[in-house]
Every structure is written in structure tokens, then in C-alpha cells.
Amino acid sequence: MASSGNAIDLQPTKNNVSPAPNYGQVPVPPGYVPPQAPVMMPVPQRPPGCPPGLEYLTQIDQLLVHQKIELAEVILGWETNNKYLVKNTVGQQVFYVAEENNCCNRQFCGPMRSFVLHVQDNMGQEVMTLLRPYRCSACCCPCCLQELEVQAPPGTPIGYVVQNWHPFLPKFTIQNEKREGVLKIKGPFCACNCCSDVNFEVLSMDETANVGRVCKQWTGMLREAFTDADNFGIKFPLDLDVKIKAVLLGACFLIDFMYFENNQNNN
């Protein structure tokens, strides 16, 4: 029997299909921008004599070091292993750095603790290892000063950062793999930064020529007061030996631990 004019069409069409309900989905607020994956620096060609993984440094005359904020440190004051992102001046990631340490060493030795820092490239391969032994922190004791060994690849020393005794100023010598002095680093009389950057100048061995800088950057009142997560900038000549560039990066981490790691503990 033919259907009347009031019959209902039960066949789905493009115009009468209802959208499926979004069960369990949280509505996205207006203006929300999802987190972006980090932009990696392209891998340059490795020149002869350059340790594997350090070819990134051949095209760089500046590095930016950003320490990651750890919630456990902010909320509980519980010292955790430090982690850093190393970037170039256009924001591309060059290295990822992670501290290896045990709980007792972190809590009881604080910023003067010995440590091992593992430096990974953007493929996750460890390209450098930074070793700091435990040393005396008293400025009146010149016989056991701070030192950092830089290995690239891990197990092969390429340079050292050695503290020089001075009653008032932070001073260091950058040494090559033969422990020969290459550069000097001299810091300010007061390494406390209040609303300003703190500069550690990289000098020639006779300290007459300025060739670079390690700069502790001011990150704002709240971050400086409640965290020990620091930002650094490192500047060096573009044509500097790539191994010495790597040692200057290691010097940045030693300076961070010695002078800026205990900000939160003091507060």
C-alpha cells in the first residue's frame, strides 16, 4: 500500500545525521594553544678532529642554558637532580643535560655536592660527560679548590675547569686535555644578582683581552625567590676550538652550582 504524505523518512541523509556525542572530552577554552614540540637544531657536518656530537658547536658563538623548574623543589624544598635545556640564539635545542646523583648527596651536600652531568644530543645519544668531585668550599683553603672534568665522548677527557684561589673574586682557568691553560674566567666581587644580570668575563691567559662571557640572567623576582632554576647565556668566538667551547659550557654548570644553586635554600 502506498504511504501517505505524512510518512517519516527513516533513512539517514547528510542533512539529518546527528553528530556523535563527545563523551569524556574536556572543552577547549578560547585562545588555548597546545604545547609545541621543541625545535631541534639541524645536525651540521662534523669536521675532522671534532668529537662526535660536538659538531653543533662549530656553527655557534652563543648558547642559552635554561634550567628546568622542578615542582618538588618549589613546593617541598626537596632538592632533585638538575635538568637543563641548551639552545642556540634562535631557540633551537642543541643539547639536553641531566644530573646523575643520589638523594643523600643532594640533600646533605647541597650545591657543593659532587655530580655527574650527562649531555645528550637531539638523537638521545650521550655526547659529553661532566664530572665534578667533592671539594672544600672554604675560600680560605686554597689546597682543595673546585674542579670540573669534561669528557667527549664519555671516557675521553677534552678539558678541565679549575678554580683559582682568590680572597675576593671568583676566578677559573679553562684547560685543554693536556691541562694547559687556554682561557681565564673572572667573576664579580658579589655574585648576588638583584634585578640585574651577573657577568663572568672570559679572558685571555694574561687577562688583557676579553674574548667571551658567561652571564647569569635575571629571571624575575618570583622565580629568583622561590626556585633555583637559572638561565645562563654563554658567548665565545665562533672560531674557538670546539673542545674549548664544550669546556666553557661545563664552566657554566660549575658556576651555577657554586654561586646560584642555593638561592632557594637561603630564602
mmCIF file of C-alpha atoms in Angstrom:
data_model
loop_
_atom_site.group_PDB
_atom_site.id
_atom_site.type_symbol
_atom_site.label_atom_id
_atom_site.label_comp_id
_atom_site.label_asym_id
_atom_site.label_seq_id
_atom_site.Cartn_x
_atom_site.Cartn_y
_atom_site.Cartn_z
ATOM 1 C CA MET A 1 0.000 0.000 0.000
ATOM 2 C CA ALA A 2 1.401 3.404 -0.899
ATOM 3 C CA SER A 3 2.480 5.561 2.011
ATOM 4 C CA SER A 4 0.692 8.810 2.762
ATOM 5 C CA GLY A 5 2.208 12.277 2.573
ATOM 6 C CA ASN A 6 2.798 12.267 6.338
ATOM 7 C CA ALA A 7 5.224 9.300 6.287
ATOM 8 C CA ILE A 8 8.545 9.729 8.124
ATOM 9 C CA ASP A 9 11.779 9.088 6.230
ATOM 10 C CA LEU A 10 13.949 6.794 8.383
ATOM 11 C CA GLN A 11 16.924 6.687 6.003
ATOM 12 C CA PRO A 12 19.866 8.863 7.176
ATOM 13 C CA THR A 13 20.981 11.648 4.922
ATOM 14 C CA LYS A 14 23.721 14.221 5.132
ATOM 15 C CA ASN A 15 21.231 16.752 6.459
ATOM 16 C CA ASN A 16 19.649 14.757 9.285
ATOM 17 C CA VAL A 17 22.591 12.813 10.781
ATOM 18 C CA SER A 18 23.227 13.908 14.381
ATOM 19 C CA PRO A 19 26.869 14.339 15.489
ATOM 20 C CA ALA A 20 28.217 11.718 17.884
ATOM 21 C CA PRO A 21 28.352 12.919 21.487
ATOM 22 C CA ASN A 22 31.841 13.760 22.826
ATOM 23 C CA TYR A 23 31.803 11.672 25.980
ATOM 24 C CA GLY A 24 34.704 12.378 28.375
ATOM 25 C CA GLN A 25 36.173 15.229 26.356
ATOM 26 C CA VAL A 26 37.055 18.462 28.108
ATOM 27 C CA PRO A 27 36.012 21.585 26.208
ATOM 28 C CA VAL A 28 38.939 23.622 24.898
ATOM 29 C CA PRO A 29 38.915 27.188 26.233
ATOM 30 C CA PRO A 30 39.102 30.032 23.725
ATOM 31 C CA GLY A 31 42.629 31.037 22.827
ATOM 32 C CA TYR A 32 44.190 27.762 24.034
ATOM 33 C CA VAL A 33 47.463 26.930 22.290
ATOM 34 C CA PRO A 34 48.610 23.295 22.648
ATOM 35 C CA PRO A 35 52.227 22.785 23.762
ATOM 36 C CA GLN A 36 54.637 22.670 20.875
ATOM 37 C CA ALA A 37 57.335 20.072 20.415
ATOM 38 C CA PRO A 38 60.822 21.545 20.902
ATOM 39 C CA VAL A 39 62.508 22.700 17.723
ATOM 40 C CA MET A 40 65.761 20.832 17.231
ATOM 41 C CA MET A 41 68.873 22.325 15.680
ATOM 42 C CA PRO A 42 69.746 20.600 12.392
ATOM 43 C CA VAL A 43 72.804 18.377 12.595
ATOM 44 C CA PRO A 44 75.740 20.028 10.771
ATOM 45 C CA GLN A 45 78.510 18.122 9.077
ATOM 46 C CA ARG A 46 81.210 17.009 11.507
ATOM 47 C CA PRO A 47 84.646 18.408 10.625
ATOM 48 C CA PRO A 48 87.792 16.286 11.006
ATOM 49 C CA GLY A 49 89.062 16.078 14.577
ATOM 50 C CA CYS A 50 85.732 17.085 16.124
ATOM 51 C CA PRO A 51 84.443 14.662 18.791
ATOM 52 C CA PRO A 52 81.103 13.059 17.809
ATOM 53 C CA GLY A 53 78.160 15.195 18.891
ATOM 54 C CA LEU A 54 80.130 18.427 19.215
ATOM 55 C CA GLU A 55 79.632 19.389 15.570
ATOM 56 C CA TYR A 56 76.683 21.528 16.733
ATOM 57 C CA LEU A 57 79.162 23.873 18.404
ATOM 58 C CA THR A 58 81.131 24.514 15.205
ATOM 59 C CA GLN A 59 78.396 26.868 13.912
ATOM 60 C CA ILE A 60 77.607 28.615 17.201
ATOM 61 C CA ASP A 61 79.094 31.591 19.028
ATOM 62 C CA GLN A 62 76.399 31.798 21.721
ATOM 63 C CA LEU A 63 74.482 29.303 23.840
ATOM 64 C CA LEU A 64 71.445 29.719 26.081
ATOM 65 C CA VAL A 65 71.127 27.397 29.093
ATOM 66 C CA HIS A 66 67.701 27.029 30.719
ATOM 67 C CA GLN A 67 67.343 25.045 33.933
ATOM 68 C CA LYS A 68 64.019 23.240 34.219
ATOM 69 C CA ILE A 69 61.785 24.082 37.193
ATOM 70 C CA GLU A 70 61.071 21.107 39.468
ATOM 71 C CA LEU A 71 57.767 21.245 41.381
ATOM 72 C CA ALA A 72 59.184 19.175 44.250
ATOM 73 C CA GLU A 73 61.783 21.859 44.874
ATOM 74 C CA VAL A 74 59.263 24.702 44.691
ATOM 75 C CA ILE A 75 56.618 23.117 46.928
ATOM 76 C CA LEU A 76 58.624 20.942 49.326
ATOM 77 C CA GLY A 77 62.107 22.421 49.106
ATOM 78 C CA TRP A 78 63.330 18.905 48.273
ATOM 79 C CA GLU A 79 66.482 19.025 46.151
ATOM 80 C CA THR A 80 66.177 16.992 42.946
ATOM 81 C CA ASN A 81 68.546 16.197 40.104
ATOM 82 C CA ASN A 82 69.046 19.232 37.906
ATOM 83 C CA LYS A 83 67.969 19.210 34.268
ATOM 84 C CA TYR A 84 68.863 21.754 31.603
ATOM 85 C CA LEU A 85 67.997 22.606 28.008
ATOM 86 C CA VAL A 86 70.793 24.090 25.916
ATOM 87 C CA LYS A 87 69.632 26.155 22.931
ATOM 88 C CA ASN A 88 71.077 28.392 20.263
ATOM 89 C CA THR A 89 70.112 32.037 19.839
ATOM 90 C CA VAL A 90 67.088 31.233 17.622
ATOM 91 C CA GLY A 91 65.600 28.871 20.217
ATOM 92 C CA GLN A 92 66.589 25.560 18.633
ATOM 93 C CA GLN A 93 67.539 22.843 21.106
ATOM 94 C CA VAL A 94 71.192 21.803 20.932
ATOM 95 C CA PHE A 95 71.662 19.583 23.998
ATOM 96 C CA TYR A 96 69.707 18.109 26.899
ATOM 97 C CA VAL A 97 71.620 17.865 30.200
ATOM 98 C CA ALA A 98 70.636 15.693 33.180
ATOM 99 C CA GLU A 99 72.337 15.316 36.548
ATOM 100 C CA GLU A 100 73.033 11.873 37.995
ATOM 101 C CA ASN A 101 73.200 11.864 41.785
ATOM 102 C CA ASN A 102 71.851 10.111 44.859
ATOM 103 C CA CYS A 103 69.390 11.506 47.365
ATOM 104 C CA CYS A 104 71.787 11.754 50.311
ATOM 105 C CA ASN A 105 74.381 13.644 48.293
ATOM 106 C CA ARG A 106 71.787 16.145 47.049
ATOM 107 C CA GLN A 107 70.172 16.797 50.430
ATOM 108 C CA PHE A 108 73.206 16.862 52.731
ATOM 109 C CA CYS A 109 75.928 18.313 50.490
ATOM 110 C CA GLY A 110 73.656 20.801 48.722
ATOM 111 C CA PRO A 111 75.221 22.943 45.995
ATOM 112 C CA MET A 112 78.755 21.807 46.884
ATOM 113 C CA ARG A 113 77.930 18.190 46.048
ATOM 114 C CA SER A 114 79.876 16.106 43.591
ATOM 115 C CA PHE A 115 77.935 15.241 40.447
ATOM 116 C CA VAL A 116 77.918 13.669 37.020
ATOM 117 C CA LEU A 117 76.141 15.568 34.233
ATOM 118 C CA HIS A 118 75.143 13.630 31.122
ATOM 119 C CA VAL A 119 74.888 15.740 27.962
ATOM 120 C CA GLN A 120 72.749 14.267 25.191
ATOM 121 C CA ASP A 121 72.303 15.398 21.611
ATOM 122 C CA ASN A 122 68.925 15.626 19.872
ATOM 123 C CA MET A 123 69.062 11.919 18.994
ATOM 124 C CA GLY A 124 69.327 10.976 22.673
ATOM 125 C CA GLN A 125 72.981 9.933 22.382
ATOM 126 C CA GLU A 126 75.302 10.926 25.231
ATOM 127 C CA VAL A 127 78.000 13.108 23.671
ATOM 128 C CA MET A 128 79.580 14.623 26.787
ATOM 129 C CA THR A 129 80.034 13.735 30.441
ATOM 130 C CA LEU A 130 80.867 16.355 33.062
ATOM 131 C CA LEU A 131 82.455 15.147 36.310
ATOM 132 C CA ARG A 132 82.786 17.215 39.477
ATOM 133 C CA PRO A 133 84.460 15.657 42.530
ATOM 134 C CA TYR A 134 83.608 16.780 46.033
ATOM 135 C CA ARG A 135 85.944 19.572 47.123
ATOM 136 C CA CYS A 136 86.237 22.017 50.017
ATOM 137 C CA SER A 137 84.069 25.138 49.723
ATOM 138 C CA ALA A 138 86.046 27.404 52.082
ATOM 139 C CA CYS A 139 87.716 30.323 50.322
ATOM 140 C CA CYS A 140 90.466 30.344 52.974
ATOM 141 C CA CYS A 141 91.567 26.831 51.961
ATOM 142 C CA PRO A 142 93.467 27.095 48.651
ATOM 143 C CA CYS A 143 94.700 23.499 48.667
ATOM 144 C CA CYS A 144 91.472 21.794 47.565
ATOM 145 C CA LEU A 145 89.656 24.055 45.107
ATOM 146 C CA GLN A 146 86.790 23.248 42.774
ATOM 147 C CA GLU A 147 87.386 21.391 39.511
ATOM 148 C CA LEU A 148 85.302 20.010 36.638
ATOM 149 C CA GLU A 149 86.390 17.454 34.039
ATOM 150 C CA VAL A 150 84.785 17.468 30.578
ATOM 151 C CA GLN A 151 84.754 14.253 28.564
ATOM 152 C CA ALA A 152 83.731 13.965 24.898
ATOM 153 C CA PRO A 153 82.955 11.284 24.018
ATOM 154 C CA PRO A 154 82.325 9.902 27.529
ATOM 155 C CA GLY A 155 85.561 8.456 28.891
ATOM 156 C CA THR A 156 87.847 10.758 26.846
ATOM 157 C CA PRO A 157 88.873 13.981 28.676
ATOM 158 C CA ILE A 158 88.998 17.052 26.437
ATOM 159 C CA GLY A 159 89.437 19.765 29.067
ATOM 160 C CA TYR A 160 89.098 20.966 32.631
ATOM 161 C CA VAL A 161 87.687 23.890 34.584
ATOM 162 C CA VAL A 162 89.943 24.658 37.555
ATOM 163 C CA GLN A 163 89.170 27.197 40.267
ATOM 164 C CA ASN A 164 91.967 29.640 41.078
ATOM 165 C CA TRP A 165 92.316 30.825 44.644
ATOM 166 C CA HIS A 166 91.477 34.468 45.255
ATOM 167 C CA PRO A 167 90.299 36.052 48.527
ATOM 168 C CA PHE A 168 87.525 38.110 46.901
ATOM 169 C CA LEU A 169 86.857 37.228 43.254
ATOM 170 C CA PRO A 170 85.580 34.052 41.540
ATOM 171 C CA LYS A 171 88.383 33.018 39.187
ATOM 172 C CA PHE A 172 88.835 29.937 37.000
ATOM 173 C CA THR A 173 91.215 28.595 34.374
ATOM 174 C CA ILE A 174 89.989 26.773 31.269
ATOM 175 C CA GLN A 175 92.449 23.990 30.444
ATOM 176 C CA ASN A 176 92.771 21.693 27.428
ATOM 177 C CA GLU A 177 93.152 17.916 27.569
ATOM 178 C CA LYS A 178 96.866 18.327 28.411
ATOM 179 C CA ARG A 179 95.966 20.554 31.372
ATOM 180 C CA GLU A 180 97.483 23.578 29.652
ATOM 181 C CA GLY A 181 95.804 26.888 30.388
ATOM 182 C CA VAL A 182 93.829 28.321 27.456
ATOM 183 C CA LEU A 183 91.463 30.936 28.913
ATOM 184 C CA LYS A 184 90.605 32.596 32.218
ATOM 185 C CA ILE A 185 87.209 33.354 33.762
ATOM 186 C CA LYS A 186 86.795 36.185 36.267
ATOM 187 C CA GLY A 187 83.578 36.915 38.122
ATOM 188 C CA PRO A 188 82.355 39.922 40.099
ATOM 189 C CA PHE A 189 83.123 40.669 43.735
ATOM 190 C CA CYS A 190 79.489 39.939 44.626
ATOM 191 C CA ALA A 191 77.725 37.191 42.672
ATOM 192 C CA CYS A 192 74.348 38.169 44.144
ATOM 193 C CA ASN A 193 72.047 39.382 41.383
ATOM 194 C CA CYS A 194 69.259 41.726 42.421
ATOM 195 C CA CYS A 195 67.197 42.742 39.388
ATOM 196 C CA SER A 196 70.225 42.506 37.096
ATOM 197 C CA ASP A 197 72.430 40.035 35.262
ATOM 198 C CA VAL A 198 75.687 38.726 36.733
ATOM 199 C CA ASN A 199 78.590 38.548 34.285
ATOM 200 C CA PHE A 200 81.609 36.258 34.422
ATOM 201 C CA GLU A 201 84.104 37.512 31.848
ATOM 202 C CA VAL A 202 86.076 35.084 29.681
ATOM 203 C CA LEU A 203 89.598 36.464 29.266
ATOM 204 C CA SER A 204 92.883 35.610 27.631
ATOM 205 C CA MET A 205 95.509 33.940 29.803
ATOM 206 C CA ASP A 206 97.183 37.270 30.598
ATOM 207 C CA GLU A 207 93.702 38.730 31.374
ATOM 208 C CA THR A 208 94.230 41.659 28.990
ATOM 209 C CA ALA A 209 91.694 40.700 26.278
ATOM 210 C CA ASN A 210 88.014 39.918 26.722
ATOM 211 C CA VAL A 211 87.036 37.012 24.458
ATOM 212 C CA GLY A 212 83.627 35.988 25.801
ATOM 213 C CA ARG A 213 81.217 35.910 28.705
ATOM 214 C CA VAL A 214 79.169 33.608 30.923
ATOM 215 C CA CYS A 215 76.108 35.557 32.021
ATOM 216 C CA LYS A 216 73.662 34.579 34.766
ATOM 217 C CA GLN A 217 70.439 36.169 33.543
ATOM 218 C CA TRP A 218 67.871 37.775 35.847
ATOM 219 C CA THR A 219 64.652 35.725 35.582
ATOM 220 C CA GLY A 220 62.232 37.791 37.664
ATOM 221 C CA MET A 221 61.529 38.337 41.336
ATOM 222 C CA LEU A 222 59.236 35.330 41.915
ATOM 223 C CA ARG A 223 61.389 32.802 40.109
ATOM 224 C CA GLU A 224 64.571 34.034 41.772
ATOM 225 C CA ALA A 225 62.959 33.950 45.227
ATOM 226 C CA PHE A 226 61.213 30.579 45.129
ATOM 227 C CA THR A 227 63.287 28.423 42.765
ATOM 228 C CA ASP A 228 66.921 27.760 41.955
ATOM 229 C CA ALA A 229 66.147 27.284 38.247
ATOM 230 C CA ASP A 230 68.517 29.636 36.456
ATOM 231 C CA ASN A 231 69.071 30.908 32.931
ATOM 232 C CA PHE A 232 72.540 31.491 31.511
ATOM 233 C CA GLY A 233 73.971 32.908 28.330
ATOM 234 C CA ILE A 234 77.403 31.872 27.047
ATOM 235 C CA LYS A 235 79.294 33.852 24.416
ATOM 236 C CA PHE A 236 82.574 32.858 22.771
ATOM 237 C CA PRO A 237 84.383 33.401 19.442
ATOM 238 C CA LEU A 238 82.906 31.492 16.518
ATOM 239 C CA ASP A 239 86.319 30.159 15.504
ATOM 240 C CA LEU A 240 87.236 28.959 19.017
ATOM 241 C CA ASP A 241 88.308 25.316 19.279
ATOM 242 C CA VAL A 242 85.128 23.246 19.601
ATOM 243 C CA LYS A 243 86.599 21.381 22.574
ATOM 244 C CA ILE A 244 87.187 24.629 24.453
ATOM 245 C CA LYS A 245 83.611 25.679 23.661
ATOM 246 C CA ALA A 246 82.462 22.461 25.318
ATOM 247 C CA VAL A 247 84.646 23.187 28.367
ATOM 248 C CA LEU A 248 83.127 26.683 28.632
ATOM 249 C CA LEU A 249 79.696 25.048 28.669
ATOM 250 C CA GLY A 250 80.931 22.883 31.537
ATOM 251 C CA ALA A 251 82.193 26.006 33.323
ATOM 252 C CA CYS A 252 78.666 27.427 33.151
ATOM 253 C CA PHE A 253 77.284 24.460 35.099
ATOM 254 C CA LEU A 254 80.064 24.648 37.706
ATOM 255 C CA ILE A 255 79.373 28.371 38.205
ATOM 256 C CA ASP A 256 75.655 27.642 38.567
ATOM 257 C CA PHE A 257 76.230 25.081 41.324
ATOM 258 C CA MET A 258 78.818 27.166 43.174
ATOM 259 C CA TYR A 259 77.077 30.555 43.244
ATOM 260 C CA PHE A 260 73.388 30.231 42.304
ATOM 261 C CA GLU A 261 72.144 26.755 43.208
ATOM 262 C CA ASN A 262 71.458 27.651 46.850
ATOM 263 C CA ASN A 263 69.150 30.647 46.172
ATOM 264 C CA GLN A 264 66.013 28.811 47.225
ATOM 265 C CA ASN A 265 67.661 27.274 50.299
ATOM 266 C CA ASN A 266 68.768 30.706 51.521
ATOM 267 C CA ASN A 267 65.316 32.132 51.039
#
